[in-house]
Amino acid sequence: MSKKKWAIVFDDSKCIDCKACTVACKMENHVPLGMYYYRNWVAERTKDTKFPMIKRMFRPSQCQQCENPPCVHVCPTRASYQTEDGVVLVDHDKCILCKYCMTACPYDARYVNEEIEAIDKCTFCYHRIAEGRIPACVETCPPKVRVFGDLNDPDSEVSKLVKMHDTEVLKPEKGTKPKLIYIKR
């Protein structure tokens, strides 16, 4: 049996920028309050920019949980590491705040958590996965923008969505092989 390959598939055409994902993440993971502390976020973008037919859209994002994570490769203390099932985590006790991982991440998905004196980022709520639960951001999303699951399981909803739709990842030219996948709309 193949190992798990956790991923999130996004249908960002459903996103209403309610911030439920961000609030759920902060609560679940004890992320400090403040504008510089985030594990996930929602960016605003426009589509069909021929005036007056401008459409506002929202794109949720977070750590891309790369298969080829540059943050892991540059960490001198191995505080940034990848689990056997591919989730990229930070061992806060090993982190020396050198910020190499922040510089290496092409997605700007890491921040300095001054409360724990270490770099922090999205973990796919790894503690919840271990309990058989889904990440807090996925669970709380009212319009069901996010779907979490195992890409190596052909019967999982994420696998079915990837097969059914034309999809894309952010910055494919970086060669990181992100596991956040967006349905093209």
Short mmCIF file of C-alpha atoms in Angstrom, two decimals:
data_model
loop_
_atom_site.label_atom_id
_atom_site.label_comp_id
_atom_site.label_asym_id
_atom_site.label_seq_id
_atom_site.Cartn_x
_atom_site.Cartn_y
_atom_site.Cartn_z
CA MET A 1 0.00 0.00 0.00
CA SER A 2 1.36 3.42 -0.95
CA LYS A 3 1.91 6.10 1.66
CA LYS A 4 -0.42 9.04 2.05
CA LYS A 5 -0.03 12.17 -0.05
CA TRP A 6 -2.09 14.81 1.71
CA ALA A 7 -3.41 17.69 -0.37
CA ILE A 8 -6.04 20.40 -0.44
CA VAL A 9 -8.02 21.10 -3.59
CA PHE A 10 -9.50 24.60 -3.76
CA ASP A 11 -12.52 25.77 -5.72
CA ASP A 12 -11.77 29.43 -5.09
CA SER A 13 -14.71 30.50 -7.25
CA LYS A 14 -16.78 29.68 -4.13
CA CYS A 15 -14.69 31.84 -1.76
CA ILE A 16 -16.58 34.76 -0.23
CA ASP A 17 -13.65 36.08 1.86
CA CYS A 18 -15.49 35.40 5.11
CA LYS A 19 -12.17 34.71 6.91
CA ALA A 20 -13.60 31.66 8.71
CA CYS A 21 -10.54 29.66 7.61
CA THR A 22 -8.15 32.22 9.05
CA VAL A 23 -10.01 32.52 12.34
CA ALA A 24 -10.35 28.72 12.70
CA CYS A 25 -6.63 28.32 12.06
CA LYS A 26 -5.68 30.96 14.62
CA MET A 27 -7.93 29.35 17.23
CA GLU A 28 -6.91 25.75 16.52
CA ASN A 29 -3.18 26.43 16.36
CA HIS A 30 -2.89 29.22 18.94
CA VAL A 31 -1.57 31.66 16.36
CA PRO A 32 -0.90 35.06 17.96
CA LEU A 33 -3.29 37.84 17.09
CA GLY A 34 -1.98 40.57 14.82
CA MET A 35 -1.59 41.32 11.16
CA TYR A 36 1.88 39.76 10.85
CA TYR A 37 0.87 36.38 12.23
CA TYR A 38 -0.83 34.05 9.80
CA ARG A 39 -0.78 30.44 8.70
CA ASN A 40 -3.35 30.95 5.99
CA TRP A 41 -4.81 33.95 4.23
CA VAL A 42 -7.15 35.05 1.47
CA ALA A 43 -5.82 37.25 -1.32
CA GLU A 44 -8.03 39.42 -3.49
CA ARG A 45 -7.63 39.33 -7.25
CA THR A 46 -9.52 40.51 -10.29
CA LYS A 47 -10.61 38.62 -13.37
CA ASP A 48 -11.77 39.87 -16.76
CA THR A 49 -10.24 43.26 -16.20
CA LYS A 50 -11.97 45.00 -19.14
CA PHE A 51 -13.81 47.87 -17.53
CA PRO A 52 -16.63 47.83 -16.46
CA MET A 53 -16.74 44.00 -16.35
CA ILE A 54 -14.25 43.60 -13.51
CA LYS A 55 -14.90 40.61 -11.28
CA ARG A 56 -13.48 40.43 -7.76
CA MET A 57 -12.30 37.00 -6.73
CA PHE A 58 -10.58 35.59 -3.69
CA ARG A 59 -7.78 33.06 -3.52
CA PRO A 60 -7.17 31.31 -0.21
CA SER A 61 -3.62 30.15 0.36
CA GLN A 62 -1.16 28.90 2.94
CA CYS A 63 1.98 26.77 3.05
CA GLN A 64 1.93 24.79 -0.18
CA GLN A 65 3.18 21.62 1.55
CA CYS A 66 5.63 21.10 -1.30
CA GLU A 67 6.89 17.69 -2.35
CA ASN A 68 10.24 19.38 -3.02
CA PRO A 69 10.33 21.95 -0.18
CA PRO A 70 13.13 24.51 -0.50
CA CYS A 71 12.58 25.51 3.14
CA VAL A 72 13.63 22.05 4.28
CA HIS A 73 16.69 21.97 2.03
CA VAL A 74 18.16 25.21 3.44
CA CYS A 75 17.50 24.69 7.16
CA PRO A 76 20.89 24.36 8.91
CA THR A 77 19.46 22.72 12.06
CA ARG A 78 16.87 20.50 10.36
CA ALA A 79 14.15 22.31 12.28
CA SER A 80 12.21 22.40 9.01
CA TYR A 81 11.52 18.84 7.98
CA GLN A 82 9.13 16.65 6.04
CA THR A 83 7.17 13.82 7.63
CA GLU A 84 6.99 10.37 6.07
CA ASP A 85 3.60 11.29 4.59
CA GLY A 86 5.00 14.50 3.08
CA VAL A 87 3.77 17.20 5.47
CA VAL A 88 6.30 19.99 6.01
CA LEU A 89 6.66 20.92 9.68
CA VAL A 90 8.92 23.00 11.94
CA ASP A 91 10.47 21.64 15.13
CA HIS A 92 10.31 24.83 17.19
CA ASP A 93 12.91 23.54 19.66
CA LYS A 94 15.51 23.23 16.89
CA CYS A 95 14.71 26.56 15.18
CA ILE A 96 17.41 29.22 15.61
CA LEU A 97 15.47 31.97 13.77
CA CYS A 98 18.05 32.25 11.00
CA LYS A 99 15.13 32.85 8.57
CA TYR A 100 16.76 30.88 5.73
CA CYS A 101 13.49 28.97 5.33
CA MET A 102 11.53 32.22 5.05
CA THR A 103 13.86 33.42 2.31
CA ALA A 104 13.74 30.09 0.47
CA CYS A 105 9.94 29.82 0.46
CA PRO A 106 8.60 31.21 -2.83
CA TYR A 107 5.08 31.44 -1.35
CA ASP A 108 5.81 33.71 1.63
CA ALA A 109 4.16 31.14 3.88
CA ARG A 110 6.30 31.48 7.01
CA TYR A 111 6.53 34.05 9.75
CA VAL A 112 8.39 34.66 12.98
CA ASN A 113 6.24 33.66 15.93
CA GLU A 114 7.64 35.79 18.72
CA GLU A 115 5.62 33.97 21.38
CA ILE A 116 7.37 30.66 20.73
CA GLU A 117 10.59 32.26 19.44
CA ALA A 118 10.60 30.21 16.24
CA ILE A 119 9.47 30.23 12.65
CA ASP A 120 5.88 29.08 12.21
CA LYS A 121 3.64 28.07 9.32
CA CYS A 122 0.67 25.94 8.31
CA THR A 123 0.98 22.29 9.32
CA PHE A 124 -2.20 21.00 7.63
CA CYS A 125 -3.26 20.71 11.32
CA TYR A 126 -1.06 17.64 11.51
CA HIS A 127 -2.24 16.91 15.04
CA ARG A 128 -5.79 16.60 13.69
CA ILE A 129 -4.73 14.33 10.80
CA ALA A 130 -3.20 11.98 13.37
CA GLU A 131 -6.65 11.81 15.01
CA GLY A 132 -8.39 11.08 11.68
CA ARG A 133 -9.76 14.63 11.41
CA ILE A 134 -9.41 17.23 8.69
CA PRO A 135 -7.62 20.60 9.03
CA ALA A 136 -9.57 23.31 10.86
CA CYS A 137 -9.62 25.61 7.82
CA VAL A 138 -11.26 22.88 5.72
CA GLU A 139 -13.77 21.92 8.40
CA THR A 140 -14.95 25.46 9.06
CA CYS A 141 -15.25 26.80 5.48
CA PRO A 142 -18.96 27.68 4.99
CA PRO A 143 -18.99 27.56 1.14
CA LYS A 144 -16.76 24.43 1.08
CA VAL A 145 -13.95 26.01 -0.93
CA ARG A 146 -11.40 23.51 0.44
CA VAL A 147 -11.35 19.73 0.14
CA PHE A 148 -8.68 17.77 2.02
CA GLY A 149 -7.57 14.23 1.37
CA ASP A 150 -5.07 11.70 0.11
CA LEU A 151 -4.05 12.12 -3.53
CA ASN A 152 -2.70 8.55 -3.52
CA ASP A 153 -6.21 7.22 -2.82
CA PRO A 154 -8.05 7.13 -6.17
CA ASP A 155 -11.38 7.02 -4.31
CA SER A 156 -10.71 10.18 -2.28
CA GLU A 157 -12.60 13.34 -3.09
CA VAL A 158 -9.35 15.25 -3.82
CA SER A 159 -8.28 12.61 -6.38
CA LYS A 160 -11.70 12.72 -8.03
CA LEU A 161 -11.65 16.52 -8.20
CA VAL A 162 -8.18 16.56 -9.78
CA LYS A 163 -9.30 13.99 -12.39
CA MET A 164 -12.58 15.79 -13.08
CA HIS A 165 -11.28 19.37 -13.45
CA ASP A 166 -8.54 21.32 -15.11
CA THR A 167 -6.29 22.33 -12.21
CA GLU A 168 -3.27 24.46 -11.47
CA VAL A 169 -0.71 25.06 -8.74
CA LEU A 170 0.97 28.30 -7.76
CA LYS A 171 4.40 29.04 -9.26
CA PRO A 172 4.91 25.69 -11.03
CA GLU A 173 8.14 27.05 -12.52
CA LYS A 174 9.75 26.87 -9.05
CA GLY A 175 9.75 23.05 -9.18
CA THR A 176 8.42 22.69 -5.62
CA LYS A 177 5.46 20.47 -6.58
CA PRO A 178 2.85 22.09 -4.31
CA LYS A 179 0.08 20.01 -2.76
CA LEU A 180 -2.34 22.90 -2.78
CA ILE A 181 -4.23 22.52 -6.02
CA TYR A 182 -6.65 25.03 -7.53
CA ILE A 183 -9.52 24.23 -9.87
CA LYS A 184 -9.18 26.54 -12.88
CA ARG A 185 -12.19 28.79 -13.43
#
